[in-house]
Amino acid sequence: STLVEVRDLVKTYGEGDTATPVLKGLNLTLDTGELAALLGPSGSGKSTLLTILGTLMKPTSGQHLMLDQDLTSADDRELTEFRNRHIGFVFQFHHLLPDFTALENVIFPTAVKAGRETAAARARGRELLDRVGLGNRMEYLATQLSGGQKQRVAIARALMNQPELVLADEPTGNLDRESATQVMDLIGEINRQEETSFLISTHDERIAEICRRQIRVLDGSVG
Ligand code: ADP
Ligand code: ADP
């Protein structure tokens, strides 16, 4: 079934003489359970699209639907609630808190949003760290983990609230080739087992090949 739909999506940064049109009427549909790579040269608008799909920024115009909800007309409070429940994020840099353990890093965002740390959240955090192959590293500080391990913690963190969609912006951009392949294999496994949809921006064709679908952004739209 359809998870995300954007129609005639336009995003222009700035106004007047300095206006920079980035997305110029982009159309895209993502289905439940998809594993899709988002490709395109640097500056083509991949991050812009992910930021809009993540409800962190509104488009200049166009329609954005997810789970049959019209997000273009939602207010900030509704968007925050929607995002917390349905969308996970993974970035190029892991953004882990260095002086906290792997487990604390996975649980913290959820605990902060809930206003407390529940036993259920701790259990879910442990289960996810097991899942990403870090069952024996839960109490390690972030600084004691390798690059690939940190990114796997970031993936566990993104999955805490069982999001239907995970948006990943160059998740392997900072990793060596072997760790990058491991992280992609892990994403593929989670995608198959949990029906979580992933949209992963990359400019690495080898990484994109691991995905079942390749979406190319070119000149402000999708080819
Ligand atoms: P990609 O992720 O494909 O590299 P981006 O979405 O980051 O592309 O950027 C697309 C274009 O939009 C670039 O030309 C960039 O300079 C411009 N851009 C991105 N963010 C802003 C911003 N906040 N203000 C002005 N221009 C921006
Ligand atoms: P990878 O091949 O996964 O990138 P590394 O070669 O970076 O791993 O690290 C190998 C092992 O050493 C990992 O299991 C990691 O937990 C441990 N390790 C890496 N950096 C540190 C550190 N600064 N302190 C303690 N242990 C570390």
Short mmCIF file of C-alpha atoms and ligand atoms in Angstrom, two decimals:
data_model
loop_
_atom_site.label_atom_id
_atom_site.label_comp_id
_atom_site.label_asym_id
_atom_site.label_seq_id
_atom_site.Cartn_x
_atom_site.Cartn_y
_atom_site.Cartn_z
CA SER A 1 0.00 0.00 0.00
CA THR A 2 1.01 3.63 -0.41
CA LEU A 3 2.98 5.04 2.52
CA VAL A 4 4.13 8.42 1.22
CA GLU A 5 2.98 10.49 -1.70
CA VAL A 6 4.27 13.86 -2.81
CA ARG A 7 2.76 15.73 -5.76
CA ASP A 8 4.11 18.79 -7.58
CA LEU A 9 6.56 19.39 -4.76
CA VAL A 10 8.32 22.74 -5.07
CA LYS A 11 11.01 24.05 -2.74
CA THR A 12 12.69 27.39 -3.33
CA TYR A 13 15.17 28.78 -0.82
CA GLY A 14 15.28 32.56 -0.48
CA GLU A 15 13.30 35.14 -2.41
CA GLY A 16 13.62 37.57 -5.27
CA ASP A 17 17.10 37.91 -6.76
CA THR A 18 18.56 35.29 -4.44
CA ALA A 19 15.79 32.71 -4.90
CA THR A 20 17.21 29.22 -5.40
CA PRO A 21 14.70 26.77 -6.84
CA VAL A 22 15.74 23.27 -5.73
CA LEU A 23 12.69 21.04 -6.15
CA LYS A 24 10.66 21.97 -9.21
CA GLY A 25 7.46 19.93 -9.20
CA LEU A 26 8.69 16.60 -7.92
CA ASN A 27 6.35 13.60 -7.82
CA LEU A 28 7.11 10.49 -5.79
CA THR A 29 5.28 7.58 -4.21
CA LEU A 30 6.78 5.25 -1.61
CA ASP A 31 5.03 2.02 -0.71
CA THR A 32 4.98 0.24 2.62
CA GLY A 33 8.07 -1.90 3.05
CA GLU A 34 10.17 -0.28 0.34
CA LEU A 35 13.95 -0.14 0.43
CA ALA A 36 14.86 2.75 -1.85
CA ALA A 37 18.04 4.62 -2.61
CA LEU A 38 17.87 8.34 -3.34
CA LEU A 39 20.58 9.22 -5.84
CA GLY A 40 21.68 12.45 -7.42
CA PRO A 41 24.71 14.69 -7.66
CA SER A 42 25.74 16.88 -4.74
CA GLY A 43 23.40 19.88 -4.57
CA SER A 44 20.59 18.15 -6.47
CA GLY A 45 18.20 18.41 -3.53
CA LYS A 46 18.37 15.02 -1.81
CA SER A 47 18.70 16.49 1.70
CA THR A 48 15.99 19.02 0.91
CA LEU A 49 13.61 16.23 -0.10
CA LEU A 50 14.45 14.14 2.98
CA THR A 51 13.94 17.15 5.24
CA ILE A 52 10.49 17.75 3.74
CA LEU A 53 9.54 14.05 3.85
CA GLY A 54 10.66 14.08 7.50
CA THR A 55 8.24 16.98 8.18
CA LEU A 56 11.15 19.10 9.41
CA MET A 57 10.50 21.72 6.72
CA LYS A 58 7.46 22.59 4.65
CA PRO A 59 7.63 22.72 0.88
CA THR A 60 7.09 26.05 -0.88
CA SER A 61 4.12 24.40 -2.58
CA GLY A 62 2.78 20.98 -3.46
CA GLN A 63 1.14 18.13 -1.64
CA HIS A 64 2.64 15.80 0.98
CA LEU A 65 0.67 12.82 2.21
CA MET A 66 1.79 10.07 4.56
CA LEU A 67 -0.37 7.31 6.00
CA ASP A 68 -3.30 9.04 4.30
CA GLN A 69 -2.77 12.22 6.31
CA ASP A 70 -2.34 15.52 4.54
CA LEU A 71 0.81 16.93 6.12
CA THR A 72 0.87 20.09 4.03
CA SER A 73 -2.02 21.49 6.03
CA ALA A 74 -0.84 20.26 9.45
CA ASP A 75 0.43 22.73 12.06
CA ASP A 76 3.78 22.45 13.88
CA ARG A 77 2.41 20.62 16.89
CA GLU A 78 0.65 18.04 14.71
CA LEU A 79 3.79 17.59 12.63
CA THR A 80 5.96 16.99 15.70
CA GLU A 81 3.56 14.39 17.00
CA PHE A 82 3.33 12.73 13.60
CA ARG A 83 7.12 12.70 13.21
CA ASN A 84 7.69 11.23 16.68
CA ARG A 85 5.28 8.40 16.01
CA HIS A 86 5.96 7.52 12.41
CA ILE A 87 9.39 8.63 11.20
CA GLY A 88 12.94 7.70 12.17
CA PHE A 89 16.11 9.50 11.10
CA VAL A 90 19.68 8.39 10.46
CA PHE A 91 22.29 10.97 9.45
CA GLN A 92 25.77 10.86 7.97
CA PHE A 93 27.25 11.69 11.35
CA HIS A 94 25.87 9.49 14.10
CA HIS A 95 25.17 12.36 16.56
CA LEU A 96 25.59 10.07 19.55
CA LEU A 97 26.17 11.65 22.96
CA PRO A 98 29.83 10.71 23.55
CA ASP A 99 29.74 10.34 27.34
CA PHE A 100 26.70 8.08 27.36
CA THR A 101 26.43 4.37 26.74
CA ALA A 102 25.07 2.77 23.60
CA LEU A 103 21.88 1.86 25.46
CA GLU A 104 21.41 5.36 26.88
CA ASN A 105 21.89 6.83 23.42
CA VAL A 106 19.17 4.59 22.01
CA ILE A 107 16.68 5.35 24.77
CA PHE A 108 17.31 9.06 25.43
CA PRO A 109 15.33 10.71 22.62
CA THR A 110 12.28 8.62 23.43
CA ALA A 111 12.66 9.26 27.17
CA VAL A 112 12.97 13.01 26.59
CA LYS A 113 9.84 13.06 24.42
CA ALA A 114 7.90 10.98 26.94
CA GLY A 115 9.22 13.01 29.89
CA ARG A 116 10.46 9.84 31.61
CA GLU A 117 12.38 6.68 30.99
CA THR A 118 10.13 3.63 31.15
CA ALA A 119 11.03 -0.02 31.68
CA ALA A 120 9.39 -0.76 28.35
CA ALA A 121 11.69 1.72 26.59
CA ARG A 122 14.76 0.14 28.21
CA ALA A 123 13.59 -3.30 27.11
CA ARG A 124 12.96 -2.08 23.59
CA GLY A 125 16.40 -0.41 23.52
CA ARG A 126 18.10 -3.63 24.59
CA GLU A 127 16.16 -5.65 22.04
CA LEU A 128 17.17 -3.24 19.28
CA LEU A 129 20.85 -3.22 20.23
CA ASP A 130 20.75 -7.02 20.12
CA ARG A 131 19.10 -6.73 16.77
CA VAL A 132 21.85 -4.55 15.30
CA GLY A 133 24.51 -6.93 16.60
CA LEU A 134 25.59 -4.90 19.62
CA GLY A 135 24.13 -7.04 22.38
CA ASN A 136 27.59 -7.23 23.94
CA ARG A 137 28.25 -3.49 23.65
CA MET A 138 25.18 -1.99 25.33
CA GLU A 139 27.11 -0.53 28.26
CA TYR A 140 30.02 0.75 26.16
CA LEU A 141 30.36 4.50 25.92
CA ALA A 142 29.78 5.87 22.42
CA THR A 143 33.45 6.90 22.28
CA GLN A 144 34.47 3.27 22.75
CA LEU A 145 32.66 2.11 19.63
CA SER A 146 33.99 1.93 16.08
CA GLY A 147 32.45 4.06 13.32
CA GLY A 148 30.34 1.22 12.01
CA GLN A 149 29.17 0.33 15.51
CA LYS A 150 28.17 3.94 16.23
CA GLN A 151 26.10 4.03 13.07
CA ARG A 152 24.41 0.79 14.11
CA VAL A 153 23.53 2.43 17.44
CA ALA A 154 22.06 5.33 15.44
CA ILE A 155 19.94 2.86 13.47
CA ALA A 156 18.69 1.25 16.69
CA ARG A 157 17.84 4.74 18.00
CA ALA A 158 15.89 5.52 14.82
CA LEU A 159 13.81 2.35 15.26
CA MET A 160 12.78 2.95 18.90
CA ASN A 161 9.22 4.00 18.15
CA GLN A 162 8.63 1.45 15.40
CA PRO A 163 8.46 4.05 12.65
CA GLU A 164 6.85 3.13 9.34
CA LEU A 165 9.51 5.17 7.53
CA VAL A 166 13.21 5.68 8.19
CA LEU A 167 14.93 8.51 6.33
CA ALA A 168 18.68 8.12 6.10
CA ASP A 169 20.86 10.93 4.75
CA GLU A 170 24.19 9.49 3.55
CA PRO A 171 24.24 6.97 6.42
CA THR A 172 27.41 5.33 5.10
CA GLY A 173 29.10 8.54 3.92
CA ASN A 174 31.50 8.56 6.84
CA LEU A 175 32.34 4.83 6.90
CA ASP A 176 34.96 2.67 5.25
CA ARG A 177 33.69 0.33 2.56
CA GLU A 178 33.42 -2.74 4.75
CA SER A 179 31.50 -0.99 7.54
CA ALA A 180 29.31 0.70 4.92
CA THR A 181 28.35 -2.67 3.44
CA GLN A 182 27.63 -4.06 6.92
CA VAL A 183 25.39 -1.11 7.75
CA MET A 184 23.52 -1.49 4.45
CA ASP A 185 23.11 -5.24 4.96
CA LEU A 186 21.69 -4.54 8.40
CA ILE A 187 19.23 -2.00 6.96
CA GLY A 188 18.18 -4.57 4.35
CA GLU A 189 17.57 -7.17 7.04
CA ILE A 190 15.50 -4.82 9.20
CA ASN A 191 13.55 -3.75 6.12
CA ARG A 192 12.67 -7.35 5.29
CA GLN A 193 11.79 -8.39 8.82
CA GLU A 194 9.91 -5.36 10.14
CA GLU A 195 8.25 -3.91 7.04
CA THR A 196 9.91 -0.61 7.82
CA SER A 197 10.37 1.47 4.67
CA PHE A 198 13.76 3.05 4.14
CA LEU A 199 14.71 5.95 1.90
CA ILE A 200 18.47 6.29 1.81
CA SER A 201 20.32 9.11 0.12
CA THR A 202 23.76 8.29 -1.22
CA HIS A 203 26.01 9.17 -4.08
CA ASP A 204 27.65 5.76 -3.92
CA GLU A 205 26.26 3.52 -6.67
CA ARG A 206 27.51 0.41 -4.86
CA ILE A 207 25.43 1.35 -1.82
CA ALA A 208 22.43 2.12 -4.02
CA GLU A 209 22.63 -1.32 -5.65
CA ILE A 210 21.91 -2.97 -2.30
CA CYS A 211 18.49 -1.24 -2.41
CA ARG A 212 15.60 -2.71 -4.36
CA ARG A 213 14.70 0.62 -5.94
CA GLN A 214 16.79 3.53 -7.14
CA ILE A 215 15.25 7.00 -7.25
CA ARG A 216 17.24 9.64 -9.11
CA VAL A 217 16.85 13.36 -8.45
CA LEU A 218 17.80 15.39 -11.46
CA ASP A 219 17.07 19.04 -12.16
CA GLY A 220 14.57 19.32 -9.33
CA SER A 221 12.48 16.29 -10.12
CA VAL A 222 12.59 12.51 -10.13
CA GLY A 223 13.45 10.74 -13.37
P1 ADP B 1 21.99 17.38 -1.82
O1 ADP B 1 21.53 16.78 -0.52
O2 ADP B 1 21.53 16.64 -3.01
O3 ADP B 1 23.46 17.66 -1.85
P2 ADP B 1 20.67 19.81 -0.85
O4 ADP B 1 19.23 19.53 -0.68
O5 ADP B 1 21.53 19.82 0.36
O6 ADP B 1 21.27 18.81 -1.96
O7 ADP B 1 20.87 21.22 -1.57
C1 ADP B 1 20.23 21.53 -2.78
C2 ADP B 1 20.48 22.98 -3.13
O8 ADP B 1 19.82 23.82 -2.20
C3 ADP B 1 21.95 23.40 -3.10
O9 ADP B 1 22.17 24.28 -4.16
C4 ADP B 1 22.08 24.10 -1.76
O10 ADP B 1 23.09 25.07 -1.82
C5 ADP B 1 20.71 24.74 -1.60
N1 ADP B 1 20.33 24.88 -0.18
C6 ADP B 1 20.19 23.88 0.72
N2 ADP B 1 19.78 24.35 1.91
C7 ADP B 1 19.67 25.70 1.78
C8 ADP B 1 19.30 26.76 2.65
N3 ADP B 1 18.93 26.53 3.92
N4 ADP B 1 19.29 28.02 2.14
C9 ADP B 1 19.65 28.25 0.87
N5 ADP B 1 20.00 27.30 -0.01
C10 ADP B 1 20.02 26.04 0.43
P1 ADP B 2 35.26 -1.91 12.83
O1 ADP B 2 36.07 -2.88 12.03
O2 ADP B 2 33.91 -2.46 13.20
O3 ADP B 2 35.19 -0.52 12.25
P2 ADP B 2 37.33 -1.11 14.75
O4 ADP B 2 38.52 -1.75 14.11
O5 ADP B 2 37.20 0.37 14.72
O6 ADP B 2 35.97 -1.81 14.27
O7 ADP B 2 37.25 -1.58 16.27
C1 ADP B 2 37.41 -2.95 16.62
C2 ADP B 2 36.93 -3.16 18.05
O8 ADP B 2 37.61 -2.27 18.94
C3 ADP B 2 35.47 -2.85 18.19
O9 ADP B 2 34.82 -4.00 18.71
C4 ADP B 2 35.34 -1.69 19.14
O10 ADP B 2 34.36 -1.94 20.13
C5 ADP B 2 36.69 -1.60 19.80
N1 ADP B 2 37.08 -0.19 19.87
C6 ADP B 2 37.23 0.68 18.87
N2 ADP B 2 37.61 1.88 19.30
C7 ADP B 2 37.71 1.77 20.65
C8 ADP B 2 38.06 2.67 21.72
N3 ADP B 2 38.37 3.95 21.48
N4 ADP B 2 38.02 2.19 22.97
C9 ADP B 2 37.69 0.93 23.23
N5 ADP B 2 37.35 0.04 22.28
C10 ADP B 2 37.36 0.43 21.03
#
